[in-house]
Coordinates of C-alpha atoms and ligand atoms in Angstrom, one line a residue:
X712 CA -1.1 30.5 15.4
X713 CA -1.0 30.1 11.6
X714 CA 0.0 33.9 11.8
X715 CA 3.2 33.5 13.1
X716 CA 4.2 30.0 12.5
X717 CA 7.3 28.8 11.1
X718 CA 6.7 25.3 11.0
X719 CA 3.6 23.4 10.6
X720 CA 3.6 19.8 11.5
X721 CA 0.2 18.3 10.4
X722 CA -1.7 15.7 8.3
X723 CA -3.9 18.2 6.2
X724 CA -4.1 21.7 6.3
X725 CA -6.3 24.4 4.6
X726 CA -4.4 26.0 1.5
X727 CA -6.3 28.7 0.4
X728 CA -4.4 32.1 0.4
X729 CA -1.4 30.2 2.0
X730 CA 1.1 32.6 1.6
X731 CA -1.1 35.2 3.4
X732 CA -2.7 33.4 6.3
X733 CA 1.0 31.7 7.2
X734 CA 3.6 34.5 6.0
X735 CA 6.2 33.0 8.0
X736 CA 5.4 29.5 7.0
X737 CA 9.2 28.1 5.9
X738 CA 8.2 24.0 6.0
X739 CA 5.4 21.8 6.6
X740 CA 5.6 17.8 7.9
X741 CA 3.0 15.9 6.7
X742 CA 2.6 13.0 9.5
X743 CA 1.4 10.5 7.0
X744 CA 3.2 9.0 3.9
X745 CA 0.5 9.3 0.5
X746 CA 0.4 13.2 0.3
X747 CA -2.4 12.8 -2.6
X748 CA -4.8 14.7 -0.2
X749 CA -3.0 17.6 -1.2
X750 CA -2.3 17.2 -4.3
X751 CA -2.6 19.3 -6.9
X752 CA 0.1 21.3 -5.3
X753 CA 0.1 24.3 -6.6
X754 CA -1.0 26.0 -3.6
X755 CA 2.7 25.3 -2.1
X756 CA 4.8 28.7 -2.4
X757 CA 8.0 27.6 -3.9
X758 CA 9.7 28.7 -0.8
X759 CA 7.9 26.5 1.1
X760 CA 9.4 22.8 2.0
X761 CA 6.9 19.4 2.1
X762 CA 7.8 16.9 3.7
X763 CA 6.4 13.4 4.3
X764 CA 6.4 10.8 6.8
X765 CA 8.8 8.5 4.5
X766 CA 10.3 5.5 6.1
X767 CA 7.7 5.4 9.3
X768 CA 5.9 3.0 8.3
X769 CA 8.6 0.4 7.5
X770 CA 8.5 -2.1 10.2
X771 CA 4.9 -2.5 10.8
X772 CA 4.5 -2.8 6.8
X773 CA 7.4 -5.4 6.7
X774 CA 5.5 -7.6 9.3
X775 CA 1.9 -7.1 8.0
X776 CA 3.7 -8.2 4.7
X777 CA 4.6 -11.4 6.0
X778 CA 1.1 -12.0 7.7
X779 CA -0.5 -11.3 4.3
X780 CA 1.7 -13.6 2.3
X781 CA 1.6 -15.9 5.2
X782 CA -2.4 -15.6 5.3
X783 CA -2.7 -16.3 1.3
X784 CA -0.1 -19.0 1.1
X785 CA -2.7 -20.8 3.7
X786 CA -6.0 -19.9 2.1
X787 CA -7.2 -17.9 5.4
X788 CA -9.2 -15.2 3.1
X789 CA -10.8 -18.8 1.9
X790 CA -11.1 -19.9 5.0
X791 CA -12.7 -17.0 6.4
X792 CA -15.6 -16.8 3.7
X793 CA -16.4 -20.8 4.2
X794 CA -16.6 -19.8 8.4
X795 CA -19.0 -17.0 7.2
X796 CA -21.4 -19.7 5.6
X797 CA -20.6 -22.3 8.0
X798 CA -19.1 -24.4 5.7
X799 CA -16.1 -26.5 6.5
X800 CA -14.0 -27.8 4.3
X801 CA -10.0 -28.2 5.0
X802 CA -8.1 -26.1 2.4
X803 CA -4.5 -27.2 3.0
X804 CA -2.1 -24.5 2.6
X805 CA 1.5 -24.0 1.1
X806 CA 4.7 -22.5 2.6
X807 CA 6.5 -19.6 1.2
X808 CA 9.2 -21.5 0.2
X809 CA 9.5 -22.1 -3.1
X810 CA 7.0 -19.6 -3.9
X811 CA 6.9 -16.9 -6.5
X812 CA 6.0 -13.2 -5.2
X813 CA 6.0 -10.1 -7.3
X814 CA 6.3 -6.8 -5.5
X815 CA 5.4 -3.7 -7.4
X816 CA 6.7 -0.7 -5.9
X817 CA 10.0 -1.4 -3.9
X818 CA 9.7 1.6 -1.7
X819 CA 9.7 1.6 1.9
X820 CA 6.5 -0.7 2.1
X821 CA 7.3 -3.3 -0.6
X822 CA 11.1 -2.8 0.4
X823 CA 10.2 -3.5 4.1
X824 CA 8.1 -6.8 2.9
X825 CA 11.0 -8.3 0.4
X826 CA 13.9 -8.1 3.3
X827 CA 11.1 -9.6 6.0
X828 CA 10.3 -12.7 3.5
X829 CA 13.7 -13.2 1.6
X830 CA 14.7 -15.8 4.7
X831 CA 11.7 -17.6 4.3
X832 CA 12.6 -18.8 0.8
X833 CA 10.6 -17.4 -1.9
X834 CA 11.6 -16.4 -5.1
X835 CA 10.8 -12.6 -4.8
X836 CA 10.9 -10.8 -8.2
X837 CA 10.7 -6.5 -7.3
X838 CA 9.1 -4.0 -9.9
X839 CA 10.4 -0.3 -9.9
X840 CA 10.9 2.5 -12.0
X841 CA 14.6 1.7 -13.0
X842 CA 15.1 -1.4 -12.1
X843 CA 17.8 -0.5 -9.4
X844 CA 18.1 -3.5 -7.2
X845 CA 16.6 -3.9 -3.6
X846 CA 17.7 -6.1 -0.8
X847 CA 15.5 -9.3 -0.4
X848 CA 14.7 -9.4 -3.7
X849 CA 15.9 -12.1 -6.3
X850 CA 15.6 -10.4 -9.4
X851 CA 14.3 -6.6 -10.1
X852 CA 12.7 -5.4 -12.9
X853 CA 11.4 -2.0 -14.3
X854 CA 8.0 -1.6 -15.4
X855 CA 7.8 -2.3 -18.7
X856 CA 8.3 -5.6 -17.9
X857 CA 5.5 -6.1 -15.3
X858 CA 3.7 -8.5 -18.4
X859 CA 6.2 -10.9 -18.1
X860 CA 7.0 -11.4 -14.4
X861 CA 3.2 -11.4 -14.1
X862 CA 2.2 -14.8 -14.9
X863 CA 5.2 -16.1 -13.0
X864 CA 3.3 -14.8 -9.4
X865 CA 1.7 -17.0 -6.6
X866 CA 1.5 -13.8 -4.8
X867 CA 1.4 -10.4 -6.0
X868 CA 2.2 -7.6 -3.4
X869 CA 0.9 -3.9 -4.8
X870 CA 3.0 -1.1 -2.4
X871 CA 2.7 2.0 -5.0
X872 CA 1.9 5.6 -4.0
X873 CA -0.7 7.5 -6.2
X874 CA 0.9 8.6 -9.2
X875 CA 0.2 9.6 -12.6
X876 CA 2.6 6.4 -13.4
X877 CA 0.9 4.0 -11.2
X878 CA -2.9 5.1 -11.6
X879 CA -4.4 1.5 -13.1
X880 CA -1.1 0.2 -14.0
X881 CA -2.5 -3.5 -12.8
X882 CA -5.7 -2.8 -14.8
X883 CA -8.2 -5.7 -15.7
X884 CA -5.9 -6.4 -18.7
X885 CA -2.9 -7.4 -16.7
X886 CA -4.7 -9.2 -14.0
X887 CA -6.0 -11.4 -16.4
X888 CA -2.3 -12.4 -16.8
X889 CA -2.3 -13.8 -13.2
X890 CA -2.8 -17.4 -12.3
X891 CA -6.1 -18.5 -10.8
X892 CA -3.7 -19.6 -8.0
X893 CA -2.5 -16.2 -7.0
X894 CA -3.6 -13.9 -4.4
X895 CA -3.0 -10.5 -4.5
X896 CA -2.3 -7.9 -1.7
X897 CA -2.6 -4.3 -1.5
X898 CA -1.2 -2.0 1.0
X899 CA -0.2 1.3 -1.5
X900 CA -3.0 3.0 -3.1
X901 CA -6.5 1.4 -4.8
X902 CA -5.8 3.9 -7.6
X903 CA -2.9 1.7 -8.9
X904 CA -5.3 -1.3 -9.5
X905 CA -8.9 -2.1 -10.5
X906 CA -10.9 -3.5 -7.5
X907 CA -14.2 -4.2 -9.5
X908 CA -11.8 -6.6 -11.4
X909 CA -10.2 -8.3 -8.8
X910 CA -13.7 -8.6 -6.9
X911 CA -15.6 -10.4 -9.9
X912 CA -11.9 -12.3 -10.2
X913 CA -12.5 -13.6 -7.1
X914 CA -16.4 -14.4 -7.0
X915 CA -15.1 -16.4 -10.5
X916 CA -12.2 -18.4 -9.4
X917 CA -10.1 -16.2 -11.4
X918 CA -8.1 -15.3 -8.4
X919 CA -7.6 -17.5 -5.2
X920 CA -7.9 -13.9 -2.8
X921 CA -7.1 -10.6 -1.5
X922 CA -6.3 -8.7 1.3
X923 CA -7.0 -5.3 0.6
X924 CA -5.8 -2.5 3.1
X925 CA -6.6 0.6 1.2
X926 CA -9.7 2.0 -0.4
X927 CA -10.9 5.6 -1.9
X928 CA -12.6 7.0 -0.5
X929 CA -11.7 5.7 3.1
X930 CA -13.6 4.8 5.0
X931 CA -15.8 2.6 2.8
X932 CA -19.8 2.9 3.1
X933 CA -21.5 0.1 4.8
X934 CA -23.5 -0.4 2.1
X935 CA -19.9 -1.1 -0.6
X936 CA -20.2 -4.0 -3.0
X937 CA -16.7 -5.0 -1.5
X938 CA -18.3 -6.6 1.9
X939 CA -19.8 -9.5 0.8
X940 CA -16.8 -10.6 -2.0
X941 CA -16.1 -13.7 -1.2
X942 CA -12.0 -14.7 -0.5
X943 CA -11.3 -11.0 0.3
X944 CA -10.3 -9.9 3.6
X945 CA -10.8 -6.2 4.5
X946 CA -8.0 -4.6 6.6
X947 CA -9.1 -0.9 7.0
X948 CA -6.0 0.9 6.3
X949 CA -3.7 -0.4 9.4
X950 CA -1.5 -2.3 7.9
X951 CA 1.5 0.0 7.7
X952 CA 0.6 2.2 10.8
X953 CA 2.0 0.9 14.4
X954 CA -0.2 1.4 17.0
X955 CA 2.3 2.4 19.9
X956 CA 5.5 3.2 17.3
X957 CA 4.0 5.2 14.8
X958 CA 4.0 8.7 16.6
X959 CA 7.3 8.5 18.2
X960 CA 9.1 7.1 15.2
X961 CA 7.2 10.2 13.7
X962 CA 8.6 12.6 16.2
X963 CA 11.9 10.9 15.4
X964 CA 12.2 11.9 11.9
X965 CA 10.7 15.0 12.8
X966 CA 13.2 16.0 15.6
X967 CA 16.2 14.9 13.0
X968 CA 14.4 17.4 10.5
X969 CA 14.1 20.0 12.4
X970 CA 18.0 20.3 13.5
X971 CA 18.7 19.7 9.5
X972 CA 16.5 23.1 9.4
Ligands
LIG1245 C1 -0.4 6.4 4.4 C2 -0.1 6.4 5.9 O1 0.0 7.4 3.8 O2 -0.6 5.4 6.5 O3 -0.9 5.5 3.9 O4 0.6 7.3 6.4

C-alpha cells in the first residue's frame, strides 16, 4: 500500500529510499508527540509534510501533573520505599498551597499541569525559550535564568521534548542547586536531565524524590540500577497517554488535518 499511498498515518515508519517506495507520499501523522525516533530527518523529502500528535496528550498530562505534585507534596514516593521494607514511620505531608513549583518546558504537558494546579495555590514559576507568558503560571522565565528560579523550587516539573537545547540542560550542576526538600518530576524526555544524579541525590538525602515517567531506552531492563532507588516511583511512560481518549482525540486532530489537506 506504501505504493500508492498519499497519506500515512503511523508511529514509525521505515525511511530508507522514501521517495521511491511511497512516490505519492504528500504527509505523514505521527500518532505520538516526541518524534526523536525519527530523527535525524533527513530522510523526509522536502515535499513531504510531518506532523505530530501535538496537543493529545493535554488532559491526561494535566491530571497526572496534579497527582505527581500531589503525590510529592505528601511524601508517597517515601512512603512507598518505607512499605517496601516494612517500615512505618508517618511522614506528614504539605499542601500545594503555598508551595513553590518550577516547570521547565511550558508546552502542552507543562502548560496542561500549570492551568490544573494554578487553583490550588502554588506559586508556579514557567521556564521557556522566550519567556512568553503561559496561563497558570505566576511568573515566566527564559532559560537563562533556570539558575535562579532553581533554588526557589519545592517541586520541579521537567516537560521538555528532546532537543539539541534541552539535552542535559538540568545536569548534575544545576540539580545541586535544588533544595534537599524538592522532588522532582519528569514526564518530557530523560535526555533533558541526568538520572544517575538524581538517583545517588536521592539514595543521599539530596533530594526528597521522583516520579520518573520516561526513560531511554524504553522499556527499561529488569536488571536497571533505577529499581531499587529508594524515594523514586517508576511510572512506565503513561502518564500523558489516556487510556480510552487518546486514539479518538488522535483521530480528531487527524480528521481536522486532513480537511486542512
Ligand atoms: C510521547 C507520547 O511522545 O506519549 O511521549 O506520545
Amino acid at each position: 500500500s506504501m505504493a500508492t499511498t498519499d497519506i500515512l498515518l503511523t508511529w514509525n515508519l521505515p525511511t530508507l529510499n522514501l521517495d521511491k517506495v511511497a512516490p505519492n507520499l504528500k504527509w505523514i501523522h505521527c500518532i505520538g508527540a516526541g518524534v526523536e525516533h525519527l530523527l535525524p530527518m533527513d530522510w523526509l523529502p522536502d515535499e513531504i509534510i510531518l506532523t505530530n500528535n501535538t496537543g493529545v496528550h493535554k488532559d491526561k498530562a494535566g491530571v497526572s501533573g496534579l497527582m505527581a505534585v500531589l503525590m510529592l507534596c505528601n511524601r508517597i514516593p517515601s512512603i512507598v520505599t518505607n512499605q517496601r521494607e516494612r517500615h512505618y514511620e508517618q511522614l506528614y505531608g504539605s499542601p500545594i498551597a503555598g508551595s513553590t513549583i518550577v516547570i521547565v518546558g511550558t508546552g502542552g504537558l507543562g502548560g496542561a499541569t500549570a492551568k490544573m494546579l494554578e487553583p490550588h495555590g502554588p506559586y508556579i514559576i514557567g521556564v521557556n525559550r522566550q519567556g512568553q507568558p503561559v496561563d497558570g503560571c505566576n511568573k515566566v522565565v527564559t532559560v537563562d535564568k533556570l539558575d535562579e528560579v532553581l533554588p526557589l523550587a519545592d517541586i520541579l516539573y521537567l516537560a521538555l521534548p528532546v532537543t539539541p537545547e534541552t539535552r542535559e540542560l538540568i545536569n548534575q550542576q544545576r540539580l545541586n542547586l535544588l533544595k534537599p526538600s524538592c522532588g522532582i518530576v519528569n514526564i518530557g524526555r530523560q535526555s533533558a536531565t541526568d538520572y544517575e544524579a538524581i538517583c545517588e541525590m536521592l539514595k543521599t538525602n539530596k533530594l526528597a524524590g521522583a516520579l520518573l515517567d520516561v526513560f531511554t531506552p524504553e522499556p527499561i531492563a529488569s536488571n536497571s540500577y533505577l529499581w531499587n532507588v529508594p524515594n523514586l516511583i517508576i511510572t512506565p511512560h503513561v502518564l500523558a497517554d489516556d487510556a480510552e481518549k487518546y486514539i479518538p482525540t488522535t483521530l480528531d486532530l487527524f480528521m481536522c488535518n486532513l480537511e486542512n489537506f
